[in-house]
PDB file of C-alpha atoms and ligand atoms in Angstrom:
ATOM      1  CA  UNK L   1     126.024 147.710 107.722  1.00 49.00           C
ATOM      2  CA  UNK L   2     129.669 147.197 106.430  1.00 53.00           C
ATOM      3  CA  UNK L   3     130.078 150.854 105.645  1.00 82.00           C
ATOM      4  CA  UNK L   4     131.258 151.495 109.344  1.00 93.00           C
ATOM      5  CA  UNK L   5     134.512 152.643 110.589  1.00 94.00           C
ATOM      6  CA  UNK L   6     136.303 149.524 112.259  1.00 97.00           C
ATOM      7  CA  UNK L   7     136.986 150.621 115.992  1.00 98.00           C
ATOM      8  CA  UNK L   8     141.006 149.997 114.979  1.00 97.00           C
ATOM      9  CA  UNK L   9     142.498 152.345 112.856  1.00 96.00           C
ATOM     10  CA  UNK L  10     145.526 150.488 110.686  1.00 95.00           C
ATOM     11  CA  UNK L  11     148.982 151.469 111.710  1.00 95.00           C
ATOM     12  CA  UNK L  12     147.837 152.881 115.181  1.00 97.00           C
ATOM     13  CA  UNK L  13     148.428 150.463 117.888  1.00 96.00           C
ATOM     14  CA  UNK L  14     147.721 150.638 121.741  1.00 98.00           C
ATOM     15  CA  UNK L  15     150.882 151.331 123.978  1.00 97.00           C
ATOM     16  CA  UNK L  16     151.307 148.924 126.369  1.00 97.00           C
ATOM     17  CA  UNK L  17     150.037 150.498 129.869  1.00 98.00           C
ATOM     18  CA  UNK L  18     150.822 150.239 133.231  1.00 96.00           C
ATOM     19  CA  UNK L  19     152.258 149.158 135.650  1.00 97.00           C
ATOM     20  CA  UNK L  20     148.933 150.679 137.268  1.00 98.00           C
ATOM     21  CA  UNK L  21     145.496 149.933 135.445  1.00 98.00           C
ATOM     22  CA  UNK L  22     143.830 151.179 132.992  1.00 98.00           C
ATOM     23  CA  UNK L  23     141.062 153.920 133.883  1.00 99.00           C
ATOM     24  CA  UNK L  24     137.462 152.490 134.389  1.00 99.00           C
ATOM     25  CA  UNK L  25     136.007 155.655 133.501  1.00 99.00           C
ATOM     26  CA  UNK L  26     137.628 158.510 132.039  1.00 99.00           C
ATOM     27  CA  UNK L  27     135.915 162.164 132.079  1.00 99.00           C
ATOM     28  CA  UNK L  28     136.575 164.613 129.451  1.00 99.00           C
ATOM     29  CA  UNK L  29     136.220 168.477 129.329  1.00 99.00           C
ATOM     30  CA  UNK L  30     135.915 168.388 125.698  1.00 98.00           C
ATOM     31  CA  UNK L  31     137.629 172.446 125.450  1.00 98.00           C
ATOM     32  CA  UNK L  32     139.158 174.542 123.212  1.00 98.00           C
ATOM     33  CA  UNK L  33     136.648 174.340 120.043  1.00 98.00           C
ATOM     34  CA  UNK L  34     136.033 178.411 119.827  1.00 98.00           C
ATOM     35  CA  UNK L  35     139.736 179.354 120.499  1.00 98.00           C
ATOM     36  CA  UNK L  36     140.816 176.666 118.044  1.00 98.00           C
ATOM     37  CA  UNK L  37     138.442 178.082 115.210  1.00 98.00           C
ATOM     38  CA  UNK L  38     139.279 182.109 115.989  1.00 98.00           C
ATOM     39  CA  UNK L  39     143.091 181.667 115.532  1.00 98.00           C
ATOM     40  CA  UNK L  40     142.700 180.124 112.297  1.00 98.00           C
ATOM     41  CA  UNK L  41     140.373 183.038 111.428  1.00 98.00           C
ATOM     42  CA  UNK L  42     137.450 180.887 112.090  1.00 98.00           C
ATOM     43  CA  UNK L  43     134.055 181.297 113.785  1.00 98.00           C
ATOM     44  CA  UNK L  44     133.628 179.669 117.265  1.00 98.00           C
ATOM     45  CA  UNK L  45     130.984 177.268 115.513  1.00 98.00           C
ATOM     46  CA  UNK L  46     133.503 175.970 112.894  1.00 98.00           C
ATOM     47  CA  UNK L  47     135.660 174.870 115.882  1.00 98.00           C
ATOM     48  CA  UNK L  48     132.716 172.988 117.196  1.00 98.00           C
ATOM     49  CA  UNK L  49     131.830 171.362 114.278  1.00 98.00           C
ATOM     50  CA  UNK L  50     135.916 169.992 113.959  1.00 98.00           C
ATOM     51  CA  UNK L  51     135.305 168.326 116.995  1.00 98.00           C
ATOM     52  CA  UNK L  52     132.678 165.724 116.518  1.00 98.00           C
ATOM     53  CA  UNK L  53     135.745 163.615 114.376  1.00 98.00           C
ATOM     54  CA  UNK L  54     137.829 164.057 117.748  1.00 98.00           C
ATOM     55  CA  UNK L  55     135.217 162.562 119.691  1.00 98.00           C
ATOM     56  CA  UNK L  56     134.705 159.529 117.670  1.00 98.00           C
ATOM     57  CA  UNK L  57     138.173 158.944 117.496  1.00 98.00           C
ATOM     58  CA  UNK L  58     138.621 158.691 121.646  1.00 98.00           C
ATOM     59  CA  UNK L  59     135.775 156.856 122.009  1.00 98.00           C
ATOM     60  CA  UNK L  60     137.280 154.296 119.934  1.00 98.00           C
ATOM     61  CA  UNK L  61     140.719 154.867 121.145  1.00 98.00           C
ATOM     62  CA  UNK L  62     138.743 154.754 124.818  1.00 99.00           C
ATOM     63  CA  UNK L  63     137.081 150.628 123.515  1.00 98.00           C
ATOM     64  CA  UNK L  64     141.112 150.181 122.492  1.00 98.00           C
ATOM     65  CA  UNK L  65     142.256 150.399 125.595  1.00 98.00           C
ATOM     66  CA  UNK L  66     139.712 148.830 127.805  1.00 98.00           C
ATOM     67  CA  UNK L  67     138.239 151.842 129.218  1.00 99.00           C
ATOM     68  CA  UNK L  68     134.366 150.985 130.356  1.00 99.00           C
ATOM     69  CA  UNK L  69     132.899 154.714 130.662  1.00 99.00           C
ATOM     70  CA  UNK L  70     133.985 157.733 129.559  1.00 99.00           C
ATOM     71  CA  UNK L  71     131.880 160.979 130.299  1.00 99.00           C
ATOM     72  CA  UNK L  72     132.657 164.030 128.421  1.00 99.00           C
ATOM     73  CA  UNK L  73     131.148 167.528 128.871  1.00 98.00           C
ATOM     74  CA  UNK L  74     129.029 168.887 125.383  1.00 98.00           C
ATOM     75  CA  UNK L  75     127.265 171.793 126.919  1.00 98.00           C
ATOM     76  CA  UNK L  76     127.466 172.806 130.733  1.00 99.00           C
ATOM     77  CA  UNK L  77     124.522 174.457 132.563  1.00 98.00           C
ATOM     78  CA  UNK L  78     127.127 177.847 132.558  1.00 98.00           C
ATOM     79  CA  UNK L  79     127.115 177.723 128.480  1.00 98.00           C
ATOM     80  CA  UNK L  80     123.749 179.892 128.423  1.00 98.00           C
ATOM     81  CA  UNK L  81     125.927 182.695 128.893  1.00 98.00           C
ATOM     82  CA  UNK L  82     127.155 182.706 125.487  1.00 98.00           C
ATOM     83  CA  UNK L  83     125.612 184.311 122.105  1.00 98.00           C
ATOM     84  CA  UNK L  84     121.841 182.693 121.126  1.00 98.00           C
ATOM     85  CA  UNK L  85     123.590 181.808 117.508  1.00 98.00           C
ATOM     86  CA  UNK L  86     125.960 179.758 119.356  1.00 98.00           C
ATOM     87  CA  UNK L  87     124.129 178.144 122.063  1.00 98.00           C
ATOM     88  CA  UNK L  88     121.163 177.454 119.102  1.00 98.00           C
ATOM     89  CA  UNK L  89     124.200 176.210 116.927  1.00 98.00           C
ATOM     90  CA  UNK L  90     125.532 173.913 119.815  1.00 98.00           C
ATOM     91  CA  UNK L  91     121.622 172.554 120.054  1.00 98.00           C
ATOM     92  CA  UNK L  92     120.742 171.526 117.030  1.00 98.00           C
ATOM     93  CA  UNK L  93     124.746 170.540 116.680  1.00 98.00           C
ATOM     94  CA  UNK L  94     124.122 168.009 119.128  1.00 98.00           C
ATOM     95  CA  UNK L  95     120.976 167.066 117.836  1.00 98.00           C
ATOM     96  CA  UNK L  96     122.838 165.985 114.292  1.00 98.00           C
ATOM     97  CA  UNK L  97     125.984 164.320 115.946  1.00 98.00           C
ATOM     98  CA  UNK L  98     123.903 161.994 118.100  1.00 98.00           C
ATOM     99  CA  UNK L  99     121.850 161.277 114.116  1.00 98.00           C
ATOM    100  CA  UNK L 100     124.899 160.978 112.374  1.00 97.00           C
ATOM    101  CA  UNK L 101     126.685 159.159 115.076  1.00 98.00           C
ATOM    102  CA  UNK L 102     124.419 156.689 117.192  1.00 98.00           C
ATOM    103  CA  UNK L 103     124.344 153.630 114.621  1.00 98.00           C
ATOM    104  CA  UNK L 104     128.147 154.274 114.215  1.00 98.00           C
ATOM    105  CA  UNK L 105     128.400 153.762 118.113  1.00 98.00           C
ATOM    106  CA  UNK L 106     125.779 151.471 118.286  1.00 98.00           C
ATOM    107  CA  UNK L 107     127.666 148.806 116.104  1.00 98.00           C
ATOM    108  CA  UNK L 108     130.794 149.661 118.414  1.00 98.00           C
ATOM    109  CA  UNK L 109     128.794 148.191 121.185  1.00 98.00           C
ATOM    110  CA  UNK L 110     128.627 151.781 123.028  1.00 98.00           C
ATOM    111  CA  UNK L 111     125.945 152.502 125.295  1.00 99.00           C
ATOM    112  CA  UNK L 112     125.551 156.038 125.420  1.00 99.00           C
ATOM    113  CA  UNK L 113     123.345 157.964 127.900  1.00 99.00           C
ATOM    114  CA  UNK L 114     122.790 161.561 128.872  1.00 98.00           C
ATOM    115  CA  UNK L 115     123.854 163.025 132.279  1.00 98.00           C
ATOM    116  CA  UNK L 116     121.775 166.671 132.977  1.00 98.00           C
ATOM    117  CA  UNK L 117     118.988 169.098 133.502  1.00 98.00           C
ATOM    118  CA  UNK L 118     115.770 168.833 132.181  1.00 98.00           C
ATOM    119  CA  UNK L 119     114.359 172.461 132.462  1.00 98.00           C
ATOM    120  CA  UNK L 120     115.062 174.936 130.028  1.00 98.00           C
ATOM    121  CA  UNK L 121     116.692 172.320 127.499  1.00 98.00           C
ATOM    122  CA  UNK L 122     115.791 172.372 123.896  1.00 98.00           C
ATOM    123  CA  UNK L 123     112.982 169.358 123.982  1.00 98.00           C
ATOM    124  CA  UNK L 124     114.071 168.171 120.403  1.00 98.00           C
ATOM    125  CA  UNK L 125     117.702 167.831 121.785  1.00 98.00           C
ATOM    126  CA  UNK L 126     116.336 165.334 124.856  1.00 98.00           C
ATOM    127  CA  UNK L 127     114.489 163.599 122.020  1.00 98.00           C
ATOM    128  CA  UNK L 128     117.305 162.596 120.451  1.00 98.00           C
ATOM    129  CA  UNK L 129     119.568 161.833 123.211  1.00 98.00           C
ATOM    130  CA  UNK L 130     116.740 159.429 125.168  1.00 98.00           C
ATOM    131  CA  UNK L 131     115.957 157.920 121.485  1.00 98.00           C
ATOM    132  CA  UNK L 132     120.176 157.460 121.692  1.00 98.00           C
ATOM    133  CA  UNK L 133     120.008 156.066 124.946  1.00 98.00           C
ATOM    134  CA  UNK L 134     116.967 153.446 123.666  1.00 98.00           C
ATOM    135  CA  UNK L 135     118.834 152.000 120.767  1.00 98.00           C
ATOM    136  CA  UNK L 136     121.916 151.727 122.655  1.00 98.00           C
ATOM    137  CA  UNK L 137     120.868 150.210 125.901  1.00 98.00           C
ATOM    138  CA  UNK L 138     121.478 146.822 125.743  1.00 98.00           C
ATOM    139  CA  UNK L 139     125.143 147.339 124.824  1.00 98.00           C
ATOM    140  CA  UNK L 140     128.365 146.627 127.048  1.00 98.00           C
ATOM    141  CA  UNK L 141     131.506 147.784 125.243  1.00 98.00           C
ATOM    142  CA  UNK L 142     131.936 151.293 126.838  1.00 99.00           C
ATOM    143  CA  UNK L 143     129.246 153.307 128.346  1.00 99.00           C
ATOM    144  CA  UNK L 144     129.407 157.124 126.705  1.00 99.00           C
ATOM    145  CA  UNK L 145     127.554 159.708 129.221  1.00 99.00           C
ATOM    146  CA  UNK L 146     126.899 162.663 127.135  1.00 98.00           C
ATOM    147  CA  UNK L 147     126.537 165.594 129.538  1.00 99.00           C
ATOM    148  CA  UNK L 148     124.410 168.261 128.312  1.00 99.00           C
ATOM    149  CA  UNK L 149     122.635 170.983 130.177  1.00 99.00           C
ATOM    150  CA  UNK L 150     124.810 169.482 132.753  1.00 99.00           C
ATOM    151  CA  UNK L 151     126.576 171.541 136.285  1.00 98.00           C
ATOM    152  CA  UNK L 152     127.567 169.729 139.622  1.00 98.00           C
ATOM    153  CA  UNK L 153     126.588 172.491 141.867  1.00 98.00           C
ATOM    154  CA  UNK L 154     122.786 172.433 140.064  1.00 98.00           C
ATOM    155  CA  UNK L 155     122.614 168.743 139.910  1.00 98.00           C
ATOM    156  CA  UNK L 156     123.907 168.668 143.822  1.00 98.00           C
ATOM    157  CA  UNK L 157     120.777 170.977 144.451  1.00 98.00           C
ATOM    158  CA  UNK L 158     118.212 169.443 142.620  1.00 98.00           C
ATOM    159  CA  UNK L 159     119.220 166.350 144.472  1.00 98.00           C
ATOM    160  CA  UNK L 160     119.356 167.791 148.144  1.00 98.00           C
ATOM    161  CA  UNK L 161     115.897 169.806 147.297  1.00 98.00           C
ATOM    162  CA  UNK L 162     114.295 166.574 146.159  1.00 98.00           C
ATOM    163  CA  UNK L 163     115.691 164.426 149.731  1.00 98.00           C
ATOM    164  CA  UNK L 164     114.172 166.863 151.760  1.00 97.00           C
ATOM    165  CA  UNK L 165     111.275 167.218 150.666  1.00 98.00           C
ATOM    166  CA  UNK L 166     111.438 163.022 150.739  1.00 98.00           C
ATOM    167  CA  UNK L 167     112.540 163.478 154.297  1.00 98.00           C
ATOM    168  CA  UNK L 168     109.519 165.910 155.126  1.00 98.00           C
ATOM    169  CA  UNK L 169     106.922 163.047 152.885  1.00 98.00           C
ATOM    170  CA  UNK L 170     108.805 160.416 155.368  1.00 98.00           C
ATOM    171  CA  UNK L 171     110.613 158.506 152.673  1.00 97.00           C
ATOM    172  CA  UNK L 172     113.603 158.887 153.920  1.00 97.00           C
ATOM    173  CA  UNK L 173     115.000 159.541 157.340  1.00 97.00           C
ATOM    174  CA  UNK L 174     116.524 162.339 158.762  1.00 95.00           C
ATOM    175  CA  UNK L 175     120.226 161.506 158.962  1.00 95.00           C
ATOM    176  CA  UNK L 176     120.123 158.568 157.363  1.00 95.00           C
ATOM    177  CA  UNK L 177     121.308 160.002 154.198  1.00 97.00           C
ATOM    178  CA  UNK L 178     124.521 157.999 153.170  1.00 97.00           C
ATOM    179  CA  UNK L 179     126.774 158.504 149.872  1.00 96.00           C
ATOM    180  CA  UNK L 180     125.109 156.279 148.200  1.00 95.00           C
ATOM    181  CA  UNK L 181     121.450 157.871 148.794  1.00 96.00           C
ATOM    182  CA  UNK L 182     123.057 160.799 147.651  1.00 96.00           C
ATOM    183  CA  UNK L 183     123.985 159.193 144.150  1.00 92.00           C
ATOM    184  CA  UNK L 184     120.958 157.937 143.411  1.00 95.00           C
ATOM    185  CA  UNK L 185     119.067 161.535 143.546  1.00 98.00           C
ATOM    186  CA  UNK L 186     121.711 162.743 141.278  1.00 98.00           C
ATOM    187  CA  UNK L 187     120.851 163.001 137.321  1.00 97.00           C
ATOM    188  CA  UNK L 188     124.621 161.493 136.372  1.00 98.00           C
ATOM    189  CA  UNK L 189     123.744 159.213 139.356  1.00 98.00           C
ATOM    190  CA  UNK L 190     125.044 155.690 137.231  1.00 98.00           C
ATOM    191  CA  UNK L 191     128.181 156.777 137.097  1.00 98.00           C
ATOM    192  CA  UNK L 192     131.111 155.390 138.571  1.00 98.00           C
ATOM    193  CA  UNK L 193     133.886 157.568 140.448  1.00 98.00           C
ATOM    194  CA  UNK L 194     136.191 158.928 138.244  1.00 98.00           C
ATOM    195  CA  UNK L 195     139.698 157.706 137.874  1.00 98.00           C
ATOM    196  CA  UNK L 196     141.320 160.425 134.989  1.00 99.00           C
ATOM    197  CA  UNK L 197     139.827 164.112 134.748  1.00 99.00           C
ATOM    198  CA  UNK L 198     140.651 164.974 131.527  1.00 99.00           C
ATOM    199  CA  UNK L 199     140.692 168.864 130.198  1.00 99.00           C
ATOM    200  CA  UNK L 200     141.866 169.886 126.943  1.00 99.00           C
ATOM    201  CA  UNK L 201     143.164 173.177 125.236  1.00 98.00           C
ATOM    202  CA  UNK L 202     145.547 174.243 128.164  1.00 98.00           C
ATOM    203  CA  UNK L 203     142.837 175.137 130.931  1.00 98.00           C
ATOM    204  CA  UNK L 204     143.617 173.967 134.656  1.00 98.00           C
ATOM    205  CA  UNK L 205     140.011 174.262 135.890  1.00 98.00           C
ATOM    206  CA  UNK L 206     137.308 171.743 136.543  1.00 98.00           C
ATOM    207  CA  UNK L 207     134.410 173.873 135.233  1.00 98.00           C
ATOM    208  CA  UNK L 208     131.662 172.791 137.510  1.00 98.00           C
ATOM    209  CA  UNK L 209     132.613 168.995 135.612  1.00 99.00           C
ATOM    210  CA  UNK L 210     131.331 165.822 138.065  1.00 98.00           C
ATOM    211  CA  UNK L 211     132.463 167.721 141.728  1.00 98.00           C
ATOM    212  CA  UNK L 212     130.872 164.552 143.491  1.00 98.00           C
ATOM    213  CA  UNK L 213     132.568 161.818 141.046  1.00 98.00           C
ATOM    214  CA  UNK L 214     136.161 163.418 140.648  1.00 98.00           C
ATOM    215  CA  UNK L 215     136.561 163.508 144.893  1.00 98.00           C
ATOM    216  CA  UNK L 216     139.993 161.631 143.875  1.00 98.00           C
ATOM    217  CA  UNK L 217     140.380 161.047 140.204  1.00 98.00           C
ATOM    218  CA  UNK L 218     143.631 161.793 138.838  1.00 98.00           C
ATOM    219  CA  UNK L 219     143.842 165.119 136.809  1.00 98.00           C
ATOM    220  CA  UNK L 220     145.386 165.356 133.094  1.00 99.00           C
ATOM    221  CA  UNK L 221     145.576 168.967 131.389  1.00 98.00           C
ATOM    222  CA  UNK L 222     146.430 168.583 127.639  1.00 98.00           C
ATOM    223  CA  UNK L 223     147.213 171.613 125.895  1.00 98.00           C
ATOM    224  CA  UNK L 224     145.868 170.278 122.275  1.00 98.00           C
ATOM    225  CA  UNK L 225     142.937 172.196 121.681  1.00 98.00           C
ATOM    226  CA  UNK L 226     139.694 169.102 121.653  1.00 98.00           C
ATOM    227  CA  UNK L 227     139.183 170.020 117.738  1.00 98.00           C
ATOM    228  CA  UNK L 228     143.060 168.452 117.269  1.00 98.00           C
ATOM    229  CA  UNK L 229     143.139 165.535 120.036  1.00 98.00           C
ATOM    230  CA  UNK L 230     142.514 162.360 118.502  1.00 98.00           C
ATOM    231  CA  UNK L 231     142.822 158.568 120.361  1.00 98.00           C
ATOM    232  CA  UNK L 232     146.910 159.379 120.787  1.00 98.00           C
ATOM    233  CA  UNK L 233     146.378 162.151 122.961  1.00 98.00           C
ATOM    234  CA  UNK L 234     143.722 160.087 125.168  1.00 99.00           C
ATOM    235  CA  UNK L 235     146.351 157.090 125.550  1.00 98.00           C
ATOM    236  CA  UNK L 236     149.264 159.638 126.408  1.00 98.00           C
ATOM    237  CA  UNK L 237     146.881 160.508 129.325  1.00 98.00           C
ATOM    238  CA  UNK L 238     146.030 157.097 130.298  1.00 98.00           C
ATOM    239  CA  UNK L 239     149.831 156.613 129.954  1.00 98.00           C
ATOM    240  CA  UNK L 240     150.912 158.739 132.399  1.00 98.00           C
ATOM    241  CA  UNK L 241     147.555 157.928 135.110  1.00 98.00           C
ATOM    242  CA  UNK L 242     148.449 154.660 134.623  1.00 98.00           C
ATOM    243  CA  UNK L 243     151.878 155.322 136.564  1.00 98.00           C
ATOM    244  CA  UNK L 244     150.972 157.388 139.013  1.00 97.00           C
ATOM    245  CA  UNK L 245     150.659 156.146 142.370  1.00 96.00           C
ATOM    246  CA  UNK L 246     147.223 156.591 144.303  1.00 97.00           C
ATOM    247  CA  UNK L 247     146.787 156.471 147.887  1.00 96.00           C
ATOM    248  CA  UNK L 248     143.406 157.749 149.072  1.00 97.00           C
ATOM    249  CA  UNK L 249     144.528 159.469 151.777  1.00 97.00           C
ATOM    250  CA  UNK L 250     146.378 155.733 152.842  1.00 98.00           C
ATOM    251  CA  UNK L 251     150.162 155.964 153.230  1.00 97.00           C
ATOM    252  CA  UNK L 252     153.257 152.923 152.741  1.00 92.00           C
ATOM    253  CA  UNK L 253     155.904 153.165 155.030  1.00 95.00           C
ATOM    254  CA  UNK L 254     158.937 152.542 152.932  1.00 93.00           C
ATOM    255  CA  UNK L 255     162.284 154.281 153.840  1.00 94.00           C
ATOM    256  CA  UNK L 256     164.985 153.708 150.815  1.00 93.00           C
ATOM    257  CA  UNK L 257     168.104 150.984 151.838  1.00 90.00           C
ATOM    258  CA  UNK L 258     171.029 152.459 152.476  1.00 87.00           C
ATOM    259  CA  UNK L 259     169.935 156.051 152.836  1.00 82.00           C
ATOM    260  CA  UNK L 260     170.348 156.583 157.066  1.00 74.00           C
ATOM    261  CA  UNK L 261     169.952 160.533 158.299  1.00 74.00           C
ATOM    262  CA  UNK L 262     172.537 160.801 161.043  1.00 65.00           C
TER     263      UNK L 262
HETATM  264  C1  IPE U   1     134.199 173.822 123.834  1.00 84.84           C
HETATM  265  O1  IPE U   1     134.547 174.443 122.932  1.00 84.84           O
HETATM  266  C2  IPE U   1     133.104 173.205 124.039  1.00 84.84           C
HETATM  267  C3  IPE U   1     131.948 173.957 124.725  1.00 84.84           C
HETATM  268  C4  IPE U   1     131.768 174.530 125.484  1.00 84.84           C
HETATM  269  C5  IPE U   1     130.166 173.706 124.107  1.00 84.84           C
HETATM  270  P1  IPE U   1     134.606 176.197 123.624  1.00 84.84           P
HETATM  271  O2  IPE U   1     133.558 176.382 122.695  1.00 84.84           O
HETATM  272  O3  IPE U   1     134.630 176.392 124.632  1.00 84.84           O
HETATM  273  O4  IPE U   1     136.063 177.206 123.245  1.00 84.84           O
HETATM  274  P2  IPE U   1     136.844 177.861 124.302  1.00 84.84           P
HETATM  275  O5  IPE U   1     137.290 177.559 125.279  1.00 84.84           O
HETATM  276  O6  IPE U   1     136.203 179.360 124.296  1.00 84.84           O
HETATM  277  O7  IPE U   1     138.211 178.245 123.106  1.00 84.84           O
HETATM  278  C1  IPE U   2     132.984 173.653 130.053  1.00 84.84           C
HETATM  279  O1  IPE U   2     134.250 174.546 129.147  1.00 84.84           O
HETATM  280  C2  IPE U   2     132.005 173.207 129.205  1.00 84.84           C
HETATM  281  C3  IPE U   2     131.853 172.547 128.218  1.00 84.84           C
HETATM  282  C4  IPE U   2     133.452 171.883 127.444  1.00 84.84           C
HETATM  283  C5  IPE U   2     131.281 171.658 127.650  1.00 84.84           C
HETATM  284  P1  IPE U   2     133.913 176.501 129.164  1.00 84.84           P
HETATM  285  O2  IPE U   2     134.772 176.491 127.705  1.00 84.84           O
HETATM  286  O3  IPE U   2     132.603 176.637 128.715  1.00 84.84           O
HETATM  287  O4  IPE U   2     134.498 176.040 129.932  1.00 84.84           O
HETATM  288  P2  IPE U   2     135.220 177.967 130.934  1.00 84.84           P
HETATM  289  O5  IPE U   2     133.653 179.106 130.793  1.00 84.84           O
HETATM  290  O6  IPE U   2     136.346 178.160 130.306  1.00 84.84           O
HETATM  291  O7  IPE U   2     134.883 177.587 132.953  1.00 84.84           O
HETATM  292 MG1   MG U   3     136.039 176.831 126.887  1.00 84.84          MG
END
């Protein structure tokens, strides 16, 4: 057991965040692997391989910062459009990473969960995700949700279809669907609202990730490609987050003193 890496890294201290609270839920679009690799004369899969260490470091940094939910986009329902070689690699790679890292994550007290669709996803990937979920089910330091074969629009459509069926079967009353009801039908329904939505690699888009939970998320777009990402990058975004004023539609009237327009 003592060959596991500790959460902390020698010489690296969590900054003093504030004045606001640390985000409870950070969602990350781990983007830029392919461009990182191609820029170095390597093939795209080498970029994916380089992203594993970044993920582990970010999980550790999230634990240190006091984040309770970390949700990462590993494979989207749109990523099937990529070459068969890349798709095959990513499927196998998800299995390998889970196998290689689940004991370390378990040792850190991380609860691993999966959000995504079953159809099309390799059975071997589902089995690996479910076995990591089972192994870590009792952990509570941080919940790491792996979004594999995940897409928000299809997730919402699946939920709407399931709800309409339950309405037809008289299990639900028409007109009674609340935010809570819909939440129960989403495969990511166990997740709380996203506080900080982070994307690496300079792209400034959502790409169909956690649309429902990110309605009031603070957005952070960081230029660093995912393979170069680490806990320090995460902390920078968290620090910025803790200085923002979240209003959720409300407003405070506070004219600056001694500044009267005439
Ligand atoms: C993100 O990196 C990882 C996955 C989508 C699986 P990309 O593979 O999208 O890398 P870029 O954006 O093409 O550089
Ligand atoms: C989003 O990144 C999906 C993952 C990181 C898994 P993409 O690279 O697939 O998104 P687009 O195509 O740039 O929008
Ligand atoms: Mg990309």
